[in-house]
Coordinates of C-alpha atoms and ligand atoms in Angstrom, one line a residue:
M1 CA -92.4 94.1 -84.5
T2 CA -92.1 92.9 -81.0
A3 CA -93.2 94.5 -77.7
V4 CA -89.9 93.6 -76.1
E5 CA -86.3 93.4 -77.3
P6 CA -85.1 89.8 -77.9
K7 CA -83.9 87.9 -74.8
A8 CA -80.2 88.3 -74.1
D9 CA -77.8 88.6 -71.2
Q10 CA -78.9 92.2 -70.8
A11 CA -79.4 94.2 -67.7
T12 CA -82.5 96.0 -68.8
I13 CA -85.7 95.3 -70.8
T14 CA -86.7 97.9 -73.3
V15 CA -90.5 98.0 -73.5
R16 CA -92.1 99.1 -76.8
N17 CA -95.7 100.0 -77.7
P18 CA -96.9 97.2 -79.9
A19 CA -99.3 99.6 -81.7
D20 CA -96.5 101.6 -83.2
G21 CA -93.1 100.3 -82.0
R22 CA -92.3 103.4 -80.0
V23 CA -90.1 102.9 -76.9
A24 CA -92.3 103.1 -73.8
G25 CA -89.6 102.7 -71.1
T26 CA -87.1 100.3 -69.6
V27 CA -86.9 98.2 -66.5
P28 CA -84.0 96.2 -64.9
V29 CA -83.7 92.4 -65.2
D30 CA -83.6 91.2 -61.6
G31 CA -81.5 88.1 -61.2
P32 CA -82.0 85.5 -58.5
D33 CA -79.8 87.3 -56.0
T34 CA -81.6 90.5 -56.4
V35 CA -85.0 88.8 -56.0
A36 CA -83.8 87.0 -52.8
A37 CA -82.6 90.3 -51.4
K38 CA -85.9 92.0 -52.1
A39 CA -87.8 89.1 -50.5
R40 CA -85.6 89.3 -47.3
E41 CA -86.4 93.1 -47.1
L42 CA -90.1 92.5 -47.5
R43 CA -90.2 89.9 -44.8
L44 CA -88.6 92.4 -42.4
Y45 CA -91.6 94.8 -42.7
Q46 CA -94.3 92.2 -42.9
T47 CA -94.5 91.6 -39.2
E48 CA -95.5 95.2 -38.6
W49 CA -97.9 95.1 -41.5
E50 CA -99.7 92.1 -40.0
E51 CA -99.6 93.7 -36.5
I52 CA -101.4 96.9 -37.5
G53 CA -104.4 94.7 -38.4
P54 CA -107.0 95.2 -41.0
R55 CA -108.0 98.7 -39.8
G56 CA -104.4 100.0 -39.9
R57 CA -103.9 98.4 -43.3
K58 CA -107.2 100.0 -44.6
A59 CA -105.9 103.5 -43.7
W60 CA -102.8 103.0 -45.9
M61 CA -104.7 101.3 -48.7
F62 CA -107.4 104.0 -48.8
K63 CA -104.6 106.6 -49.2
W64 CA -103.3 104.5 -52.1
Q65 CA -106.7 104.2 -53.6
D66 CA -107.0 108.0 -53.6
W67 CA -103.6 108.2 -55.3
I68 CA -104.7 105.8 -58.0
L69 CA -107.9 107.8 -58.8
D70 CA -105.9 111.1 -58.7
N71 CA -103.4 109.6 -61.2
A72 CA -105.9 107.6 -63.3
D73 CA -105.2 109.5 -66.5
H74 CA -101.4 109.0 -66.1
L75 CA -101.9 105.3 -65.3
T76 CA -104.1 104.9 -68.4
E77 CA -101.4 106.6 -70.6
V78 CA -98.7 104.2 -69.2
L79 CA -101.0 101.2 -69.8
M80 CA -101.6 102.3 -73.4
S81 CA -97.9 102.9 -74.0
E82 CA -96.9 99.3 -73.2
T83 CA -100.0 97.3 -74.4
G84 CA -101.3 99.0 -77.5
K85 CA -104.7 99.2 -75.9
S86 CA -107.3 101.8 -76.9
R87 CA -108.0 104.5 -74.3
K88 CA -111.5 103.0 -73.7
D89 CA -110.1 99.6 -72.8
A90 CA -107.2 101.0 -70.8
S91 CA -109.3 103.5 -68.8
L92 CA -111.3 100.7 -67.1
E93 CA -108.2 99.4 -65.3
P94 CA -107.4 102.1 -62.8
V95 CA -111.1 102.3 -61.9
A96 CA -111.2 98.5 -61.4
L97 CA -108.1 98.8 -59.2
A98 CA -109.7 101.5 -57.0
D99 CA -112.9 99.4 -56.7
S100 CA -110.9 96.4 -55.6
I101 CA -109.0 98.3 -52.9
K102 CA -112.3 99.6 -51.6
Y103 CA -113.8 96.1 -51.4
W104 CA -110.8 94.2 -50.0
A105 CA -109.4 96.8 -47.6
G106 CA -112.9 97.9 -46.6
N107 CA -114.0 94.3 -45.8
A108 CA -110.8 92.8 -44.4
E109 CA -111.7 93.4 -40.8
A110 CA -115.0 91.5 -41.1
F111 CA -113.6 88.8 -43.4
L112 CA -110.6 88.1 -41.2
A113 CA -112.3 88.3 -37.8
D114 CA -111.5 85.4 -35.5
A115 CA -114.1 82.7 -35.7
H116 CA -115.4 80.8 -32.7
P117 CA -116.9 77.6 -34.0
K118 CA -119.3 75.7 -31.7
P119 CA -117.8 72.6 -30.1
H120 CA -119.1 69.5 -31.8
T121 CA -120.1 67.7 -28.6
L122 CA -121.0 68.8 -25.1
I123 CA -117.6 67.6 -23.7
Y124 CA -115.8 70.4 -25.4
R125 CA -118.2 73.1 -24.2
V126 CA -115.6 73.7 -21.5
K127 CA -113.2 75.0 -24.2
K128 CA -113.1 78.2 -26.1
L129 CA -112.4 77.4 -29.7
T130 CA -110.9 80.0 -32.0
T131 CA -109.8 80.1 -35.6
V132 CA -107.3 82.8 -36.3
Y133 CA -106.3 83.9 -39.9
R134 CA -102.6 84.5 -40.0
P135 CA -101.2 85.7 -43.4
Y136 CA -98.4 84.0 -45.3
Q137 CA -95.4 86.2 -44.7
L138 CA -94.5 86.6 -48.4
V139 CA -96.9 86.0 -51.3
G140 CA -95.3 85.8 -54.7
I141 CA -97.5 86.9 -57.5
I142 CA -96.7 86.4 -61.2
E143 CA -98.9 88.2 -63.7
P144 CA -99.3 88.2 -67.5
W145 CA -99.5 91.1 -70.0
N146 CA -103.2 91.3 -70.9
F147 CA -104.3 93.5 -67.9
P148 CA -101.2 95.0 -66.3
L149 CA -103.2 96.8 -63.6
A150 CA -106.5 95.1 -63.4
M151 CA -104.8 91.7 -62.7
L152 CA -103.1 93.3 -59.8
A153 CA -106.5 94.4 -58.5
L154 CA -107.5 90.7 -58.5
D155 CA -104.4 89.3 -56.7
V156 CA -102.0 91.8 -55.2
V157 CA -104.7 93.9 -53.5
P158 CA -106.4 91.1 -51.5
A159 CA -103.0 89.6 -50.5
L160 CA -101.9 93.0 -49.1
A161 CA -105.3 93.4 -47.4
A162 CA -104.8 90.0 -45.8
G163 CA -101.6 91.2 -44.2
A164 CA -99.0 89.5 -46.4
A165 CA -96.1 91.2 -48.0
V166 CA -96.2 90.8 -51.8
L167 CA -93.4 90.3 -54.3
L168 CA -94.9 91.0 -57.7
K169 CA -93.4 89.8 -61.0
P170 CA -95.2 91.5 -63.9
S171 CA -94.9 90.2 -67.4
E172 CA -91.7 91.2 -69.2
V173 CA -93.9 92.6 -71.9
T174 CA -95.8 95.0 -69.7
P175 CA -93.9 95.9 -66.5
L176 CA -94.3 99.7 -66.6
S177 CA -97.8 99.8 -65.1
A178 CA -96.7 97.7 -62.2
V179 CA -93.8 100.1 -61.7
E180 CA -96.4 103.0 -61.4
F181 CA -98.6 100.8 -59.1
A182 CA -95.7 100.3 -56.7
R183 CA -94.6 104.0 -57.0
G184 CA -98.1 105.0 -55.8
W185 CA -97.7 102.7 -52.8
T186 CA -94.3 104.3 -51.9
E187 CA -95.5 107.9 -52.6
V188 CA -98.4 107.6 -50.0
G189 CA -95.8 106.5 -47.5
A190 CA -97.2 103.0 -47.0
P191 CA -94.9 100.5 -45.2
P192 CA -92.5 98.8 -47.7
V193 CA -94.4 95.5 -48.0
L194 CA -95.0 95.7 -51.8
G195 CA -92.0 94.8 -53.9
L196 CA -91.4 94.4 -57.6
A197 CA -89.2 91.9 -59.4
T198 CA -88.9 92.6 -63.1
G199 CA -87.4 90.3 -65.7
Y200 CA -88.1 87.1 -67.6
G201 CA -89.1 83.6 -66.6
E202 CA -85.9 83.2 -64.5
T203 CA -87.1 86.1 -62.4
G204 CA -90.5 84.5 -62.0
A205 CA -88.8 81.2 -60.9
A206 CA -86.8 83.2 -58.3
V207 CA -90.0 84.7 -57.0
I208 CA -91.4 81.2 -56.4
D209 CA -88.2 80.1 -54.7
N210 CA -88.5 83.0 -52.2
A211 CA -92.2 83.1 -51.5
D212 CA -94.4 81.2 -49.0
Y213 CA -97.5 81.2 -51.3
V214 CA -97.6 81.6 -55.0
H215 CA -100.4 82.9 -57.3
F216 CA -99.8 82.7 -61.0
T217 CA -101.9 83.9 -63.9
G218 CA -101.0 83.0 -67.4
S219 CA -100.8 80.2 -69.9
T220 CA -101.6 76.6 -68.9
A221 CA -98.1 75.5 -70.1
T222 CA -96.2 77.9 -67.8
G223 CA -98.8 77.2 -65.0
R224 CA -97.7 73.6 -65.1
K225 CA -94.1 74.6 -64.6
V226 CA -95.1 76.8 -61.7
A227 CA -97.1 74.0 -60.1
V228 CA -94.1 71.6 -60.4
A229 CA -91.8 74.1 -58.8
C230 CA -94.3 74.7 -56.0
A231 CA -94.8 70.9 -55.5
Q232 CA -91.0 70.4 -55.2
Q233 CA -90.8 73.1 -52.5
L234 CA -94.1 72.1 -50.9
K235 CA -95.6 75.6 -51.4
P236 CA -99.3 76.3 -51.7
L237 CA -100.4 77.9 -54.9
S238 CA -103.3 79.1 -57.0
L239 CA -103.3 79.1 -60.8
E240 CA -105.6 81.1 -63.1
L241 CA -104.9 79.8 -66.6
G242 CA -106.2 79.7 -70.1
G243 CA -109.8 79.4 -71.2
K244 CA -111.9 78.7 -74.3
D245 CA -115.2 80.2 -73.1
P246 CA -118.3 79.1 -75.0
A247 CA -121.4 81.3 -75.5
I248 CA -124.7 79.5 -76.0
V249 CA -127.4 81.4 -77.8
L250 CA -130.8 79.7 -77.3
A251 CA -133.7 80.2 -79.7
D252 CA -135.7 82.2 -77.2
A253 CA -132.9 84.7 -76.6
D254 CA -133.1 88.5 -77.3
V255 CA -131.0 88.2 -80.4
D256 CA -130.0 91.9 -80.5
R257 CA -128.7 91.7 -76.9
A258 CA -126.9 88.4 -77.6
A259 CA -125.2 89.9 -80.7
N260 CA -124.2 93.1 -78.8
G261 CA -123.0 91.2 -75.7
I262 CA -121.1 88.6 -77.5
A263 CA -119.4 91.2 -79.8
W264 CA -118.2 92.9 -76.6
G265 CA -117.4 89.8 -74.7
G266 CA -115.3 88.5 -77.6
M267 CA -113.6 91.7 -78.7
F268 CA -113.0 93.6 -75.4
N269 CA -109.3 94.2 -75.1
S270 CA -108.9 92.7 -78.6
G271 CA -110.0 89.3 -77.2
Q272 CA -107.0 89.1 -74.9
V273 CA -109.1 88.2 -71.8
C274 CA -108.9 84.8 -70.1
I275 CA -112.7 84.8 -69.9
S276 CA -113.5 86.3 -73.3
V277 CA -116.0 84.6 -75.5
E278 CA -114.0 82.3 -77.8
R279 CA -116.6 80.1 -79.5
V280 CA -120.4 80.6 -80.1
Y281 CA -123.1 77.8 -80.3
V282 CA -126.4 79.0 -81.7
E283 CA -129.7 77.1 -81.9
A284 CA -130.7 76.7 -85.5
P285 CA -133.9 78.8 -85.6
V286 CA -132.0 82.0 -84.7
Y287 CA -128.6 81.2 -86.3
D288 CA -129.0 83.3 -89.5
E289 CA -130.4 86.3 -87.7
F290 CA -127.7 86.1 -84.9
V291 CA -124.8 85.7 -87.4
R292 CA -126.1 88.7 -89.5
K293 CA -126.4 90.9 -86.4
L294 CA -123.1 89.8 -84.8
T295 CA -121.2 90.4 -88.1
A296 CA -122.6 93.9 -88.4
N297 CA -121.6 94.7 -84.8
V298 CA -118.1 93.3 -85.2
R299 CA -117.7 95.2 -88.5
N300 CA -118.5 98.4 -86.7
I301 CA -115.8 98.1 -84.1
A302 CA -113.4 101.0 -84.3
Q303 CA -109.9 99.7 -83.9
G304 CA -106.8 101.8 -83.2
Q305 CA -104.9 103.7 -80.5
E306 CA -105.7 107.4 -80.1
D307 CA -103.5 110.2 -78.7
S308 CA -106.4 111.8 -77.0
G309 CA -110.2 111.3 -76.3
F310 CA -112.1 108.1 -76.8
K311 CA -111.9 107.4 -80.5
Y312 CA -111.5 103.7 -80.7
D313 CA -113.2 100.7 -79.2
T314 CA -110.3 98.3 -79.1
G315 CA -106.6 98.4 -79.7
A316 CA -103.6 96.2 -80.7
M317 CA -102.5 92.7 -79.7
A318 CA -99.9 92.9 -76.8
T319 CA -97.3 90.9 -78.7
A320 CA -96.5 90.0 -82.3
A321 CA -96.4 86.3 -81.2
Q322 CA -100.0 86.6 -80.0
C323 CA -101.0 88.2 -83.3
D324 CA -99.4 85.3 -85.2
I325 CA -101.4 82.8 -83.1
V326 CA -104.7 84.6 -84.1
D327 CA -103.6 84.7 -87.8
R328 CA -102.7 80.9 -87.7
H329 CA -106.1 80.0 -86.2
V330 CA -108.0 82.0 -88.9
Q331 CA -105.9 80.7 -91.8
E332 CA -106.2 77.1 -90.6
A333 CA -110.0 77.5 -90.3
V334 CA -110.3 79.0 -93.8
A335 CA -108.1 76.2 -95.2
A336 CA -110.4 73.6 -93.6
G337 CA -113.6 75.2 -95.1
A338 CA -114.6 78.0 -92.7
R339 CA -115.9 81.3 -94.0
V340 CA -114.6 84.7 -92.9
L341 CA -117.7 87.0 -92.5
T342 CA -115.7 90.0 -91.4
G343 CA -112.1 90.8 -90.6
G344 CA -109.7 87.9 -91.0
K345 CA -106.3 89.5 -91.3
P346 CA -103.6 91.5 -89.5
T347 CA -104.1 95.2 -90.5
G348 CA -100.4 95.5 -91.4
V349 CA -99.9 98.2 -88.8
G350 CA -98.2 97.3 -85.5
T351 CA -99.8 94.2 -84.0
F352 CA -103.5 95.0 -84.9
F353 CA -105.6 92.1 -86.0
Q354 CA -109.0 92.8 -87.6
P355 CA -112.0 91.9 -85.4
T356 CA -113.1 88.7 -87.1
V357 CA -116.3 86.5 -87.3
L358 CA -115.9 83.0 -88.7
A359 CA -118.8 80.7 -89.8
D360 CA -119.0 77.1 -90.9
V361 CA -116.4 76.1 -88.3
T362 CA -116.0 72.5 -86.9
P363 CA -114.8 71.3 -83.5
A364 CA -111.5 70.0 -84.9
M365 CA -110.4 73.4 -86.1
S366 CA -107.7 75.1 -84.0
C367 CA -110.0 78.2 -83.7
I368 CA -112.3 76.0 -81.6
A369 CA -109.9 73.5 -80.0
E370 CA -107.1 75.8 -78.9
E371 CA -107.1 79.0 -76.9
T372 CA -106.9 81.9 -79.4
F373 CA -106.6 84.9 -77.0
G374 CA -107.5 87.3 -79.8
P375 CA -110.3 89.1 -81.6
T376 CA -112.1 86.1 -83.3
L377 CA -115.6 84.8 -82.9
P378 CA -116.1 81.4 -84.5
V379 CA -119.9 80.6 -84.7
V380 CA -121.4 77.1 -84.9
K381 CA -125.0 76.1 -85.6
V382 CA -126.5 73.5 -83.3
A383 CA -129.7 71.6 -83.4
D384 CA -130.7 72.1 -79.8
E385 CA -129.8 72.9 -76.2
D386 CA -128.4 69.5 -75.5
E387 CA -126.0 69.7 -78.5
A388 CA -124.9 73.1 -77.4
I389 CA -124.1 71.9 -73.9
R390 CA -122.3 68.8 -75.2
L391 CA -120.0 70.9 -77.5
A392 CA -119.5 73.6 -74.9
N393 CA -118.2 71.0 -72.4
D394 CA -116.1 69.3 -75.1
S395 CA -112.9 71.2 -74.1
K396 CA -109.9 70.8 -71.9
Y397 CA -110.6 74.2 -70.5
G398 CA -113.3 75.2 -68.0
L399 CA -113.0 78.8 -67.1
S400 CA -116.4 80.4 -67.8
A401 CA -119.3 80.5 -70.2
T402 CA -122.3 82.7 -71.2
V403 CA -125.9 81.6 -71.9
W404 CA -128.3 83.8 -73.8
T405 CA -132.0 83.1 -73.3
G406 CA -135.4 84.7 -72.7
D407 CA -136.1 82.3 -69.8
I408 CA -133.8 82.9 -66.8
D409 CA -134.8 79.6 -65.1
R410 CA -133.8 77.8 -68.3
G411 CA -130.5 79.7 -68.3
E412 CA -129.8 78.6 -64.8
R413 CA -130.6 75.0 -65.6
V414 CA -128.2 75.1 -68.6
A415 CA -125.5 76.8 -66.3
R416 CA -125.7 73.9 -63.9
R417 CA -124.9 71.5 -66.7
L418 CA -121.8 73.4 -67.9
D419 CA -118.3 72.2 -66.7
C420 CA -116.8 75.6 -65.8
G421 CA -116.2 77.9 -62.9
A422 CA -118.6 80.7 -63.8
V423 CA -121.6 81.3 -66.1
N424 CA -123.0 84.7 -67.0
I425 CA -126.6 84.6 -68.2
N426 CA -127.5 87.3 -70.8
D427 CA -124.2 89.0 -70.1
A428 CA -120.5 88.6 -70.5
L429 CA -117.5 89.0 -68.1
T430 CA -119.8 90.1 -65.3
N431 CA -118.6 87.6 -62.7
V432 CA -115.1 89.0 -62.7
F433 CA -116.3 92.4 -61.5
C434 CA -118.2 90.9 -58.5
P435 CA -115.5 90.0 -55.9
S436 CA -118.1 88.5 -53.6
L437 CA -118.2 85.6 -56.1
P438 CA -115.4 83.1 -56.5
M439 CA -113.5 83.1 -59.8
G440 CA -111.7 79.9 -60.6
G441 CA -111.0 77.7 -63.6
W442 CA -111.9 74.0 -63.7
K443 CA -110.0 71.4 -65.7
D444 CA -106.9 72.9 -67.4
S445 CA -108.1 76.4 -66.6
G446 CA -106.6 76.5 -63.1
I447 CA -106.3 75.4 -59.5
G448 CA -108.0 77.3 -56.6
Y449 CA -110.1 80.4 -56.7
R450 CA -109.8 84.2 -56.6
A451 CA -112.1 86.4 -54.6
G452 CA -115.4 84.9 -53.4
G453 CA -115.9 87.2 -50.4
P454 CA -114.0 86.1 -47.2
S455 CA -112.3 83.2 -49.0
G456 CA -110.6 85.7 -51.3
L457 CA -108.5 86.9 -48.3
I458 CA -108.4 83.6 -46.4
K459 CA -106.6 82.0 -49.3
F460 CA -103.6 84.2 -48.5
C461 CA -103.7 83.1 -44.8
R462 CA -102.8 80.1 -42.7
Q463 CA -105.6 79.1 -40.4
Q464 CA -104.5 78.7 -36.8
A465 CA -106.5 76.9 -34.2
I466 CA -106.4 78.0 -30.6
T467 CA -108.1 76.2 -27.7
A468 CA -108.4 77.7 -24.2
P469 CA -110.2 76.6 -21.1
R470 CA -113.5 78.4 -20.4
I471 CA -113.7 77.2 -16.7
P472 CA -111.1 76.9 -14.0
T473 CA -108.9 73.9 -14.6
Q474 CA -108.0 71.0 -12.3
K475 CA -104.5 69.6 -11.6
S476 CA -105.1 66.8 -14.1
E477 CA -107.5 65.7 -16.9
L478 CA -109.3 62.3 -16.8
V479 CA -107.3 60.7 -19.6
W480 CA -103.9 62.1 -18.5
Y481 CA -101.4 59.6 -17.0
S482 CA -101.6 61.5 -13.7
S483 CA -105.3 60.3 -13.3
S484 CA -106.3 56.9 -12.2
R485 CA -107.4 54.0 -14.5
R486 CA -110.9 54.3 -13.1
Q487 CA -111.1 58.0 -14.1
A488 CA -109.8 57.1 -17.6
R489 CA -112.5 54.4 -17.9
M490 CA -115.1 57.0 -16.9
A491 CA -113.8 59.5 -19.5
I492 CA -114.0 56.9 -22.3
R493 CA -117.5 55.9 -21.2
A494 CA -118.5 59.6 -21.4
M495 CA -116.9 60.0 -24.8
R496 CA -118.7 56.9 -26.1
A497 CA -122.0 58.3 -24.9
F498 CA -121.4 61.4 -27.1
A499 CA -119.9 59.5 -30.1
G500 CA -122.6 56.9 -30.5
K501 CA -126.4 56.7 -31.2
G502 CA -129.2 54.9 -29.4
V503 CA -128.3 52.2 -26.9
R504 CA -124.8 51.7 -28.3
R505 CA -123.9 55.0 -26.5
F506 CA -124.2 53.0 -23.2
G507 CA -122.1 50.0 -24.3
V508 CA -125.1 47.9 -25.3
R509 CA -125.4 46.1 -28.7
P510 CA -129.0 46.2 -30.0
G511 CA -130.9 42.8 -29.9
K512 CA -128.4 41.4 -27.3
Ligands
NDP1 P1 -96.8 82.9 -69.8 O1 -97.8 82.0 -69.1 O2 -95.7 82.3 -70.4 O3 -96.3 84.0 -68.7 C1 -97.0 84.5 -67.6 C2 -96.0 85.0 -66.6 O4 -95.2 83.9 -66.1 C3 -95.1 86.1 -67.1 O5 -94.9 87.0 -66.0 C4 -93.8 85.2 -67.3 O6 -92.6 86.0 -67.4 C5 -93.8 84.3 -66.2 N1 -93.0 83.1 -66.4 C6 -92.6 82.5 -67.5 N2 -91.9 81.4 -67.3 C7 -91.9 81.2 -65.9 C8 -91.4 80.2 -65.0 N3 -90.7 79.1 -65.5 N4 -91.6 80.4 -63.7 C9 -92.2 81.4 -63.2 N5 -92.7 82.4 -64.0 C10 -92.6 82.3 -65.3 O7 -97.7 83.8 -70.7 P2 -97.3 84.4 -72.1 O8 -97.1 85.8 -71.9 O9 -96.2 83.7 -72.8 O10 -98.7 84.1 -72.9 C11 -98.9 82.9 -73.6 C12 -100.3 82.4 -73.6 O11 -100.8 82.5 -72.3 C13 -101.2 83.3 -74.4 O12 -101.2 83.0 -75.7 C14 -102.5 83.0 -73.8 O13 -103.1 81.9 -74.4 C15 -102.2 82.7 -72.3 N6 -102.5 83.8 -71.4 C16 -103.4 83.7 -70.5 C17 -103.7 84.7 -69.6 C18 -104.8 84.6 -68.6 O14 -105.3 85.6 -68.1 N7 -105.2 83.4 -68.2 C19 -103.1 86.0 -69.7 C20 -102.0 86.0 -70.7 C21 -101.7 85.0 -71.5 P3 -92.1 86.6 -68.8 O15 -93.3 87.3 -69.4 O16 -91.1 87.5 -68.3 O17 -91.7 85.4 -69.6

């Protein structure tokens, strides 16, 4: 069963619920001409969107935030219908979206305020220096299928708050939530600066062709193609790509908390999270206890998709192809000597894959070396902290990590030795819910950062420098051609006095 109909020269995409195969809706396939027309239209309205400033934008965005909270149940239903998520997993997304609008729209005025840096020498005290943040006119955002609404909270919301128009390309697998997201924008009457382009990879490529800045979230392989396209067109970009996040459980950890937190951090959203725990390194003294407790927790996870209420913890895989990757990783591990402690198979219904714990795994196995993006937790016994850090860093990815310890100072020391963009101590996934922190992947996990307080908005802006005189100006400046040579010599002498140190400032060489 697939979440989408096979690719063909078709005018629409039929979206299906991967949990049961039911048709969830259809969207058009936007070809390059349609995308270009949408981009032109968005540019027309962006000028006004920029001109109303952060306060004017906040007023519209706060109306939209109300709409999202008022329609949270409906948005959850749509999310479930196209992803196969459980209600518990899906319900988090509209709330995360509202929280993001509050943060970015609420802080944009402060974050984008003009800056007046101090001149670096006395000479320039006669100038008023200003840094102005001017948004890119059209930001193209290409998103994947794992969080059809929450991803938009991370990227589309700050781009709009920065004053850019946004052309959003959701995944072909899960476009329906984005349709609702854009419908809310229109229903509150906000200016038409949020556009949607639905379709396949060709539509994504057209979004790149028409945008001034590109943000992409998805696989490292497609991210490379996006980077090449942006390089050819000299367009700035940010990439948030795959991960293989390690968890390190030290012998002084609260083993119950580690086993609870890692079960959640690995299985939330059926493991389809770029920052989910994908491999676990445990110090030998607590290995047996940890594995026993983790296995019990994972075995207790209720999996399914309910019609009402909160019955299940986690749901289906978003695509059959993703389910096949998980299955291959488990089968290859077992063939190479790993033990399945719980789970290990597709359930046979829809695209559900049993929450799985693997023991006796080795670094060469695909479940450790490749991104799985599914509900598996391979656990490795290590001799000590150094071995855990070495194995954790032995990956082409560097998105984030978790460290579990009874000693926070030790946890921070370990964090500073890990080659990745974020480390959560005694917790999982936390950093992504804190927009005042930067979120970015190192190595093959990405380029650039999301969020991080002011820089989360400034990334969608061009910085413009403006200088202006602070005092009445003369007819000429000392170094201009209209001044005499004597005046030019005086000016250069003054500049030297500020550029140098000690006696060199006055044209003297020490010791001469
Ligand atoms: P992709 O990276 O292929 O797709 C992500 C987005 O890019 C989709 O909207 C896709 O459109 C679009 N796209 C595809 N080709 C191009 C192109 N040439 N130019 C511009 N846009 C393009 O992700 P997949 O859905 O195929 O997932 C594959 C793997 O990615 C997973 O197994 C997982 O490992 C990883 N992944 C990582 C995520 C993360 O959060 N870091 C999220 C999801 C997946 P369309 O879907 O229409 O092809």
